[in-house]
PDB file of C-alpha atoms in Angstrom:
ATOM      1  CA  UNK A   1      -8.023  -7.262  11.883  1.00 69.00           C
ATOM      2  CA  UNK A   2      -4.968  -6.608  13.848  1.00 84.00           C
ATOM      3  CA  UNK A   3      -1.349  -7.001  11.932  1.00 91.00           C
ATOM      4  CA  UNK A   4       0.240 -10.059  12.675  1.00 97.00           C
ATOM      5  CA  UNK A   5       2.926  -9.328  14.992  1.00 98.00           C
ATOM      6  CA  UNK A   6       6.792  -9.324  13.383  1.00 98.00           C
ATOM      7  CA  UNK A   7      10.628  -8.381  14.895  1.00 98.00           C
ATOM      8  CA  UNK A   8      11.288  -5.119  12.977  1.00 97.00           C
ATOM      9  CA  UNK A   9      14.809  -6.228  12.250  1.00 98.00           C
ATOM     10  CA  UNK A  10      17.007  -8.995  12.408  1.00 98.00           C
ATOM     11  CA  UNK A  11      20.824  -9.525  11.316  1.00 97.00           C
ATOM     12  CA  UNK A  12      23.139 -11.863  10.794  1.00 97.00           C
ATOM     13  CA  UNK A  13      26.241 -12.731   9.422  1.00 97.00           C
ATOM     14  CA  UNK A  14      26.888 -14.445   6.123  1.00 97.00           C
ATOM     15  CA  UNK A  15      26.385 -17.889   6.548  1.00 97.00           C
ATOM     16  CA  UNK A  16      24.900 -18.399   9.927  1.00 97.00           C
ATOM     17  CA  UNK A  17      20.735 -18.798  10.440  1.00 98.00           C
ATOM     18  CA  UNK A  18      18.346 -16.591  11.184  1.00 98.00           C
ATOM     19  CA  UNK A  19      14.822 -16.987  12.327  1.00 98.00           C
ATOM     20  CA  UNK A  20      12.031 -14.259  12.132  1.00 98.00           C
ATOM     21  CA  UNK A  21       8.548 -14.645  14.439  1.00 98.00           C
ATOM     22  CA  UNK A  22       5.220 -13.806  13.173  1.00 98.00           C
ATOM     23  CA  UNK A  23       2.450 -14.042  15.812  1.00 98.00           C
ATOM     24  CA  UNK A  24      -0.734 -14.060  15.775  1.00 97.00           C
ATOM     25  CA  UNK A  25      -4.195 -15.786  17.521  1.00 97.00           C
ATOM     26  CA  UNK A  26      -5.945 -18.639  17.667  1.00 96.00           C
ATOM     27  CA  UNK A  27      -8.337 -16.710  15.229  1.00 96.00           C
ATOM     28  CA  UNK A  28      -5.836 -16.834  12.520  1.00 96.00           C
ATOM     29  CA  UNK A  29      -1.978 -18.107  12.970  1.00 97.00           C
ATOM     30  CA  UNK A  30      -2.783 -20.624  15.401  1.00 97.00           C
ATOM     31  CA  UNK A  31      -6.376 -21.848  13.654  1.00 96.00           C
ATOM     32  CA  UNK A  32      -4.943 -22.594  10.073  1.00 95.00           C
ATOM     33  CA  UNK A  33      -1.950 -23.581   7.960  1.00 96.00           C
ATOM     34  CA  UNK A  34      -2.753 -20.756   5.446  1.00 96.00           C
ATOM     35  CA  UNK A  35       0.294 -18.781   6.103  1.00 97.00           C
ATOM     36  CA  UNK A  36       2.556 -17.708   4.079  1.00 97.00           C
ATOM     37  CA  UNK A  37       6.134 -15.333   3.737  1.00 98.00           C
ATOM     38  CA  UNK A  38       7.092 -13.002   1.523  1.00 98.00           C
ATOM     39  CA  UNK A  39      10.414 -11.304   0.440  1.00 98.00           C
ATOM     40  CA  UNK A  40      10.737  -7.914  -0.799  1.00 98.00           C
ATOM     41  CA  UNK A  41      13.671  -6.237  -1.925  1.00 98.00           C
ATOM     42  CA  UNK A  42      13.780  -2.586  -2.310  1.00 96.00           C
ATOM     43  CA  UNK A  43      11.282  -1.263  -5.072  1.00 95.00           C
ATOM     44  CA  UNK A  44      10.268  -4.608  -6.261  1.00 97.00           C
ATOM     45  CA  UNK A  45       7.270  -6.587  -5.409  1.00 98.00           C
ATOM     46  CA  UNK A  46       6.906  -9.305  -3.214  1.00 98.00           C
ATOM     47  CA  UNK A  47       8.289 -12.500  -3.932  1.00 98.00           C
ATOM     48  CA  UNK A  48       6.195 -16.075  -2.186  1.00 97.00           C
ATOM     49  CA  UNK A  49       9.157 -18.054   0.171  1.00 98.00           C
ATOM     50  CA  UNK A  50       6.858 -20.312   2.025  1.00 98.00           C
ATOM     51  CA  UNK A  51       2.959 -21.094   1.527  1.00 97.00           C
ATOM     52  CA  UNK A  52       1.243 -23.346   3.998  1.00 96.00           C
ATOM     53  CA  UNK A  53       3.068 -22.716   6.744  1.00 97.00           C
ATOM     54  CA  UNK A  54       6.226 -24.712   5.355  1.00 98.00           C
ATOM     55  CA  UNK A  55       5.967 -25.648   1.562  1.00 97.00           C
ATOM     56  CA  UNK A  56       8.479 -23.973  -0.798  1.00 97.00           C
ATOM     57  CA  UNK A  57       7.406 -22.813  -4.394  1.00 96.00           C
ATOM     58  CA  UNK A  58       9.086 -24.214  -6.533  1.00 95.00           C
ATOM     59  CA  UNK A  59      12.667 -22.685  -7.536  1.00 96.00           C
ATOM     60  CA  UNK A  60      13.174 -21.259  -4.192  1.00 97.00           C
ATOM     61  CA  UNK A  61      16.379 -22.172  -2.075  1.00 97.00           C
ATOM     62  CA  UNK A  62      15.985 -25.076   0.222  1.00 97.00           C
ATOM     63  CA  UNK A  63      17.857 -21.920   2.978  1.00 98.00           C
ATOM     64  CA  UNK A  64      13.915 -20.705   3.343  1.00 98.00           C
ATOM     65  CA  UNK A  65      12.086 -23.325   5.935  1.00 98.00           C
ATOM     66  CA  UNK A  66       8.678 -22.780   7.629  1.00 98.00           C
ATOM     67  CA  UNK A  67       6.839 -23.466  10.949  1.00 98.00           C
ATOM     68  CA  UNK A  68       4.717 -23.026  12.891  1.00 98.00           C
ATOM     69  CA  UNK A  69       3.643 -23.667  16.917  1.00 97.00           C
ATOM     70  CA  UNK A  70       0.949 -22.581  18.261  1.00 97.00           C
ATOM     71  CA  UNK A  71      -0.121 -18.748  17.434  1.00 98.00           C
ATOM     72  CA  UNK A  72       3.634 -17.966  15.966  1.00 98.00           C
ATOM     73  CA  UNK A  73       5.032 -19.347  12.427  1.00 98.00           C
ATOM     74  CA  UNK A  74       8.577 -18.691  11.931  1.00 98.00           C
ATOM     75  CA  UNK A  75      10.567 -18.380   8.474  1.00 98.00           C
ATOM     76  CA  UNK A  76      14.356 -19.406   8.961  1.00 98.00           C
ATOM     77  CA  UNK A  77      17.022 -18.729   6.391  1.00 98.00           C
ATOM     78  CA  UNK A  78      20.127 -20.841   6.523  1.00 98.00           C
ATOM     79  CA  UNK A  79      23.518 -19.971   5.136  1.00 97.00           C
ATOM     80  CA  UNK A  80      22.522 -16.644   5.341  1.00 98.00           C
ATOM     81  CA  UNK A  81      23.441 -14.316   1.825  1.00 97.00           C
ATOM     82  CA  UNK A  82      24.138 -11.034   1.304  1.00 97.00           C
ATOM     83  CA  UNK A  83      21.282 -11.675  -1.012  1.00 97.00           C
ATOM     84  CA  UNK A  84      18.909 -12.682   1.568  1.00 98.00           C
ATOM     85  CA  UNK A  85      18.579  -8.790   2.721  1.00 98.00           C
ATOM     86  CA  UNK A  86      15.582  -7.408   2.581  1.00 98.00           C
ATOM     87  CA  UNK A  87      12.129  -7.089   3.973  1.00 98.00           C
ATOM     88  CA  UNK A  88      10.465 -10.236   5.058  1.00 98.00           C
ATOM     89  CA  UNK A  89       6.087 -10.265   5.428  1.00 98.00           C
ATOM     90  CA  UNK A  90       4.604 -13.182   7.098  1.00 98.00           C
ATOM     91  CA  UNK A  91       0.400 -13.282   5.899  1.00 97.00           C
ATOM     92  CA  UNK A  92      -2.027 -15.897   7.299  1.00 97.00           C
ATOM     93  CA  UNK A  93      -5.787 -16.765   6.823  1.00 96.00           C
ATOM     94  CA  UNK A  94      -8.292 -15.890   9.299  1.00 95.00           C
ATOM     95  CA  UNK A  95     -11.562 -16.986  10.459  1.00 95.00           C
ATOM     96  CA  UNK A  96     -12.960 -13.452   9.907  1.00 92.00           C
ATOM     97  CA  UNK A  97     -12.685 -14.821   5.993  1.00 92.00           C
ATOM     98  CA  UNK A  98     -10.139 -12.061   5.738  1.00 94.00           C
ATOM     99  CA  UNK A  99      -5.873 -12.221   4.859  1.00 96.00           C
ATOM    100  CA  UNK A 100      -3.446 -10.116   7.057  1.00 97.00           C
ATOM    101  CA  UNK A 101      -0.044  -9.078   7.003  1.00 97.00           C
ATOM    102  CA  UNK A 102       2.631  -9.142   9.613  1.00 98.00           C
ATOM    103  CA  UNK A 103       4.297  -5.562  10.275  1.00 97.00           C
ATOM    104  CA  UNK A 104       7.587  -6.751   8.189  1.00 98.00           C
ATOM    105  CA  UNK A 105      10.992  -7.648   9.164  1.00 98.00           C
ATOM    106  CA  UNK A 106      14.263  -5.952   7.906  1.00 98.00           C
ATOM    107  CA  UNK A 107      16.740  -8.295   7.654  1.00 98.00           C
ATOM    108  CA  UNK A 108      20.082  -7.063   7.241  1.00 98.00           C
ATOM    109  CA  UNK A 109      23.011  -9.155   6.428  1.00 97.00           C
ATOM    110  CA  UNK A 110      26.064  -7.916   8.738  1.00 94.00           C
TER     111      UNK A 110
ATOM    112  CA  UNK B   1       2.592 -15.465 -16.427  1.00 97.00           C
ATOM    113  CA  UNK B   2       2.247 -12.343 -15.809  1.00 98.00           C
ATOM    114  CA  UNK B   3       0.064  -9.311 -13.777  1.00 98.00           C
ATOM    115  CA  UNK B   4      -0.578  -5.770 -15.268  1.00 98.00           C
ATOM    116  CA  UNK B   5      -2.220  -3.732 -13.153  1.00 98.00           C
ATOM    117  CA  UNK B   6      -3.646   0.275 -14.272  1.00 98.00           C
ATOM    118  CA  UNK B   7      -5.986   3.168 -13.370  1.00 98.00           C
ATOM    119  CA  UNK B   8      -3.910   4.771 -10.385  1.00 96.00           C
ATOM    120  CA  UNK B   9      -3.979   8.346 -10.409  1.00 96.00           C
ATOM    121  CA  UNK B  10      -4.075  11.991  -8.284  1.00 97.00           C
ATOM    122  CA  UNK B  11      -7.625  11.527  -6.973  1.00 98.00           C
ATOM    123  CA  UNK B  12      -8.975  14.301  -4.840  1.00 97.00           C
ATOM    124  CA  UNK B  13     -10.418  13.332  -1.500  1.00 97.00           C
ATOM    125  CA  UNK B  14     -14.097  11.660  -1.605  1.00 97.00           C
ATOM    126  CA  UNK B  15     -13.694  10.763  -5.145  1.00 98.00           C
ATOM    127  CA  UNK B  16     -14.215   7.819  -6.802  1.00 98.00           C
ATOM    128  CA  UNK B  17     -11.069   5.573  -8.930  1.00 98.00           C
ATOM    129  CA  UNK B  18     -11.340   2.290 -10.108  1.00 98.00           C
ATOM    130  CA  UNK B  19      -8.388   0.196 -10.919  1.00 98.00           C
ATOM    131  CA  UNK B  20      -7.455  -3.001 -13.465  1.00 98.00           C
ATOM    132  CA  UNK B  21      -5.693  -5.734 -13.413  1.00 98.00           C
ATOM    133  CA  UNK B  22      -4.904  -7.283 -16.641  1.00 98.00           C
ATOM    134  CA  UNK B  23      -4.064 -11.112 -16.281  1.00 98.00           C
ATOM    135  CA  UNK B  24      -1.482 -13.179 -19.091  1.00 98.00           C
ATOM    136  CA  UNK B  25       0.252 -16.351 -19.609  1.00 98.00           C
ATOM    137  CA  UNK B  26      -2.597 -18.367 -17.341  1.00 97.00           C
ATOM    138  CA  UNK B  27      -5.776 -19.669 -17.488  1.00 97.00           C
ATOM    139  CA  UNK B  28      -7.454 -16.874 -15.522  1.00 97.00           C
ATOM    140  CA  UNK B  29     -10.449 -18.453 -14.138  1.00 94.00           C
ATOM    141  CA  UNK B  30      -8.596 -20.840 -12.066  1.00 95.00           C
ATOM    142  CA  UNK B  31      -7.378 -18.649  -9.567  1.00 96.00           C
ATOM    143  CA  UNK B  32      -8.604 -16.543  -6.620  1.00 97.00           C
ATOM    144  CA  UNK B  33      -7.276 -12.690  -7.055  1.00 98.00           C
ATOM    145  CA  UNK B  34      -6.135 -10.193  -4.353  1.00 98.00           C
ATOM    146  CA  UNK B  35      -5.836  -7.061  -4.240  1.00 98.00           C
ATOM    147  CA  UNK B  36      -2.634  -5.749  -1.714  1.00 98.00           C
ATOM    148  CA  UNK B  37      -1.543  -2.114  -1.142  1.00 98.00           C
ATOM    149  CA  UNK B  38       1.448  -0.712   0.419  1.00 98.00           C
ATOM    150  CA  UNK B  39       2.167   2.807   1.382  1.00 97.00           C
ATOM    151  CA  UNK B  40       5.823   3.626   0.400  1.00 95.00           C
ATOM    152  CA  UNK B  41       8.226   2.805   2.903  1.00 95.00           C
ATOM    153  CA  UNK B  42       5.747   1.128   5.335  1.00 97.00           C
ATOM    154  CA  UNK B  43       4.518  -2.537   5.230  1.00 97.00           C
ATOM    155  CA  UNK B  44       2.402  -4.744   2.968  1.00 97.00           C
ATOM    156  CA  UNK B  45      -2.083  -4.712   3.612  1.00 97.00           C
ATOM    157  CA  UNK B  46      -4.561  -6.663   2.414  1.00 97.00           C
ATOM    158  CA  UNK B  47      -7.289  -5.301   0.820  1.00 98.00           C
ATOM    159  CA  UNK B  48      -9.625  -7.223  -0.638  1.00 97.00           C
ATOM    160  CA  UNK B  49      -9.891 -11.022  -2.510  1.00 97.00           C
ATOM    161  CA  UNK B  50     -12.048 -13.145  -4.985  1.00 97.00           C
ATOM    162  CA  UNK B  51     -12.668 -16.407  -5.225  1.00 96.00           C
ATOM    163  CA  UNK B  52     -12.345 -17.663  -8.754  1.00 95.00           C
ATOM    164  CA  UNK B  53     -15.994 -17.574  -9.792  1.00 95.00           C
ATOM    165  CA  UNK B  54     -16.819 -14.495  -7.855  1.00 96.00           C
ATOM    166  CA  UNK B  55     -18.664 -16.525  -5.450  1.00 95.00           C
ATOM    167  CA  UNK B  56     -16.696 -15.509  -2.400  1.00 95.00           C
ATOM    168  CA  UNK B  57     -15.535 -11.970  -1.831  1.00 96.00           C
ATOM    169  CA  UNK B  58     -13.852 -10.477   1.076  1.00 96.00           C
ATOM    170  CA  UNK B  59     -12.758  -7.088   2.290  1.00 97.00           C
ATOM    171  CA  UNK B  60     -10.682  -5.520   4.847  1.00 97.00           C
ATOM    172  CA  UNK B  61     -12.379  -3.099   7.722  1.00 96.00           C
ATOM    173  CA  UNK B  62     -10.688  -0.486   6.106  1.00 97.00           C
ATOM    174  CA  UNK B  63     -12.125  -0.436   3.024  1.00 98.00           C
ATOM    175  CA  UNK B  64     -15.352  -2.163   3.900  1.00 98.00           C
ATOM    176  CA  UNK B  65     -18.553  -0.297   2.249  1.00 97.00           C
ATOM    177  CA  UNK B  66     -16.257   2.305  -0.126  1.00 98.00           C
ATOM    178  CA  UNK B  67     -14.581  -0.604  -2.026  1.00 98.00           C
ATOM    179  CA  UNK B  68     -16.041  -3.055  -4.543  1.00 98.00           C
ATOM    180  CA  UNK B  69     -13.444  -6.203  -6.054  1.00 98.00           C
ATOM    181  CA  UNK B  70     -14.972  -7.620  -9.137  1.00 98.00           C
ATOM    182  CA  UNK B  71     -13.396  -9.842 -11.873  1.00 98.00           C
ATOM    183  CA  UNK B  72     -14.026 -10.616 -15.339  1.00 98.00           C
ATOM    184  CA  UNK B  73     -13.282 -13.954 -16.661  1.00 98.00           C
ATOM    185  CA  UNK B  74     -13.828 -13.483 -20.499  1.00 98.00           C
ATOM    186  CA  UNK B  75     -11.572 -10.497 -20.250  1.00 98.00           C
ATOM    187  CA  UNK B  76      -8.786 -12.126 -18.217  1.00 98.00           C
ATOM    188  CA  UNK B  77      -9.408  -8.960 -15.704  1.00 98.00           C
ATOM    189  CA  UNK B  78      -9.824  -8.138 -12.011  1.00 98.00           C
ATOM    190  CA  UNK B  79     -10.644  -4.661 -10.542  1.00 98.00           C
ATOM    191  CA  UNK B  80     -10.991  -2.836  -7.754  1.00 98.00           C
ATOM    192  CA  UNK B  81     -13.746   0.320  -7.611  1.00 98.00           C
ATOM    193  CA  UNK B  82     -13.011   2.793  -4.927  1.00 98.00           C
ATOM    194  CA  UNK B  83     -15.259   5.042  -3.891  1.00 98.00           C
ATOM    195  CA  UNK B  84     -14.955   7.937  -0.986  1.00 98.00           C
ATOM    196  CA  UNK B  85     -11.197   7.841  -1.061  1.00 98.00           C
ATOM    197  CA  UNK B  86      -9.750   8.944   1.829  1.00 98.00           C
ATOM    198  CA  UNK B  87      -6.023  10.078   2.622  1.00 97.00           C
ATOM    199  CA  UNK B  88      -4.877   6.614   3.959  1.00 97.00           C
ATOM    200  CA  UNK B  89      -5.704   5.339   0.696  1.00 98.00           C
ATOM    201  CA  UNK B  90      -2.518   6.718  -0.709  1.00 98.00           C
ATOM    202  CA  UNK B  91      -1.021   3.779  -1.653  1.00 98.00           C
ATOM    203  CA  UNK B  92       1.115   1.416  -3.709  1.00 98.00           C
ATOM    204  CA  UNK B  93      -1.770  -1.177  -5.143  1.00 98.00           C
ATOM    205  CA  UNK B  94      -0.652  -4.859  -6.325  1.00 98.00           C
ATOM    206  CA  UNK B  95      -2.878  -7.144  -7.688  1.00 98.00           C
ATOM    207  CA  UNK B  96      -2.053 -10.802  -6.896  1.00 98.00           C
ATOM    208  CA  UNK B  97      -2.683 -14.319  -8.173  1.00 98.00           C
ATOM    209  CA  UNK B  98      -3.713 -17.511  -5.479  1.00 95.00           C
ATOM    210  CA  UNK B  99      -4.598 -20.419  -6.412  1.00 84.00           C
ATOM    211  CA  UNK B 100      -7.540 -20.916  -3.930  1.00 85.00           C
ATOM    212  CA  UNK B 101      -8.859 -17.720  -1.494  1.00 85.00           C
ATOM    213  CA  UNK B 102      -7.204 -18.259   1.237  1.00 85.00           C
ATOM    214  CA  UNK B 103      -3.792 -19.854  -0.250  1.00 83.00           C
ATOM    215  CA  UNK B 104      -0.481 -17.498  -0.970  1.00 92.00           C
ATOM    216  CA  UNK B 105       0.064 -14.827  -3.524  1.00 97.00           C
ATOM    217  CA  UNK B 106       2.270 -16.644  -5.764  1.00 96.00           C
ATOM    218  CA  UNK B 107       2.552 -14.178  -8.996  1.00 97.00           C
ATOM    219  CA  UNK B 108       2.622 -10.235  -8.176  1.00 98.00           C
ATOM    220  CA  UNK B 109       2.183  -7.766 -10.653  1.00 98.00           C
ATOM    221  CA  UNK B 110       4.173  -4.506 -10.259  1.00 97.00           C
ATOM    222  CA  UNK B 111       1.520  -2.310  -9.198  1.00 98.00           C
ATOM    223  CA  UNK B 112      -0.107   0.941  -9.251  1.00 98.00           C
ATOM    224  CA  UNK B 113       0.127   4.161  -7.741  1.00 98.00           C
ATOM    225  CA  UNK B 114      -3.045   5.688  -6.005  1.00 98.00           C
ATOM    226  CA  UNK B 115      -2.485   9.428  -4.725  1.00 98.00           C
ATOM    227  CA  UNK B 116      -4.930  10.802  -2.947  1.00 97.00           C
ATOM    228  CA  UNK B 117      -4.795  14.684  -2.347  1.00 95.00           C
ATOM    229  CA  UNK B 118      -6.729  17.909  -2.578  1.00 93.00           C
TER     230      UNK B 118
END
């Protein structure tokens, strides 16, 4: 059950797009559209962005967009905010029956 | 909707704690629960997960054989029972809602602290 594999940082400036990697195997990333991102902000919990690789729960900004090709999903924010800082978790299904967690990105908003 | 979990505490090493998770505002039974800890400062694990009528359970290695993820329905309650606690147990622990076993955690509750220390 090795972490999915994230950028530890990324940083824009207000307004322009960003785009954090989460990669994985065949065995789990590449095999199913179970994956999801998280946000967390500092001392709060995690917040769902993206489930099924690029669905959006309801009341969250059409900024947050999913994909995914191959063994690597990627979550892009648009019209970056100073609101959009904080840590972002990509998760995905895996045929071991099991869930696992990217490392996290920090995404700071210049 | 909302997730309330309880039972962290200062556990000594090789002991035994077993945590709650208090469910509200949903119809309980429909949904697969996780259970997701997270070492302050570090990143997010997965621990363990239930399908909705207990029928499928899965663990991580990590806690494979010491922890046991139960749920009951008529009490609107998951737990977790951990046994031989170890030092990289230490952790944040969430309890999370999905609405199948493999889907997304879509409602977090706040979590609870497990310290483990001699």
């Amino acid at each position: 059950q090795s972490a999915l594999t994230q950028p530890a940082s990324v940083s824009g400036s207000p307004g322009q797009s960003i785009t954090i990697s989460c990669t994985g195997t065949s065995s789990d990333v590449g095999g199913y559209k179970y994956v999801s991102w998280y946000q967390q902000h500092p001392g709060k919990a995690p917040k769902l962005m993206i489930y099924d690789v690029s669905d959006r729960p309801s009341g969250v900004s059409s900024r947050f967009s999913g994909s995914k090709s191959g063994n690597t999903a990627s979550l892009t924010i648009s019209g970056l905010q100073a609101e959009d800082e904080a840590d972002y978790y990509c998760t995905s299904y895996t045929r071991s029956s099991t869930l696992v967690f990217g490392g996290g990105t920090k995404v700071t908003v210049l | 909707v909302q997730l309330m979990e309880s039972g962290g505490d200062l556990v000594q090493p090789g002991r035994s704690l077993r945590l709650s998770c208090a469910a509200s505002g949903f119809t309980f039974d429909d949904y697969a629960m996780h259970w997701v800890r997270q070492v302050p400062g570090k990143g997010l694990e997965w621990v363990s997960g239930i399908s909705w009528n207990s029928g499928f359970i899965g663990y991580a290695d990590s806690v494979k054989g010491r922890f046991t993820i139960s749920r009951d329905n008529a009490k609107n309650s998951l737990y977790l029972q951990m046994n031989s606690l170890r030092a990289e147990d230490m952790a944040l622990y969430y309890c999370a809602r999905a609405l199948y076993y493999y889907g997304a955690f879509d409602i977090w509750g706040q979590g609870t602290m497990v310290t483990v220390s001699s």
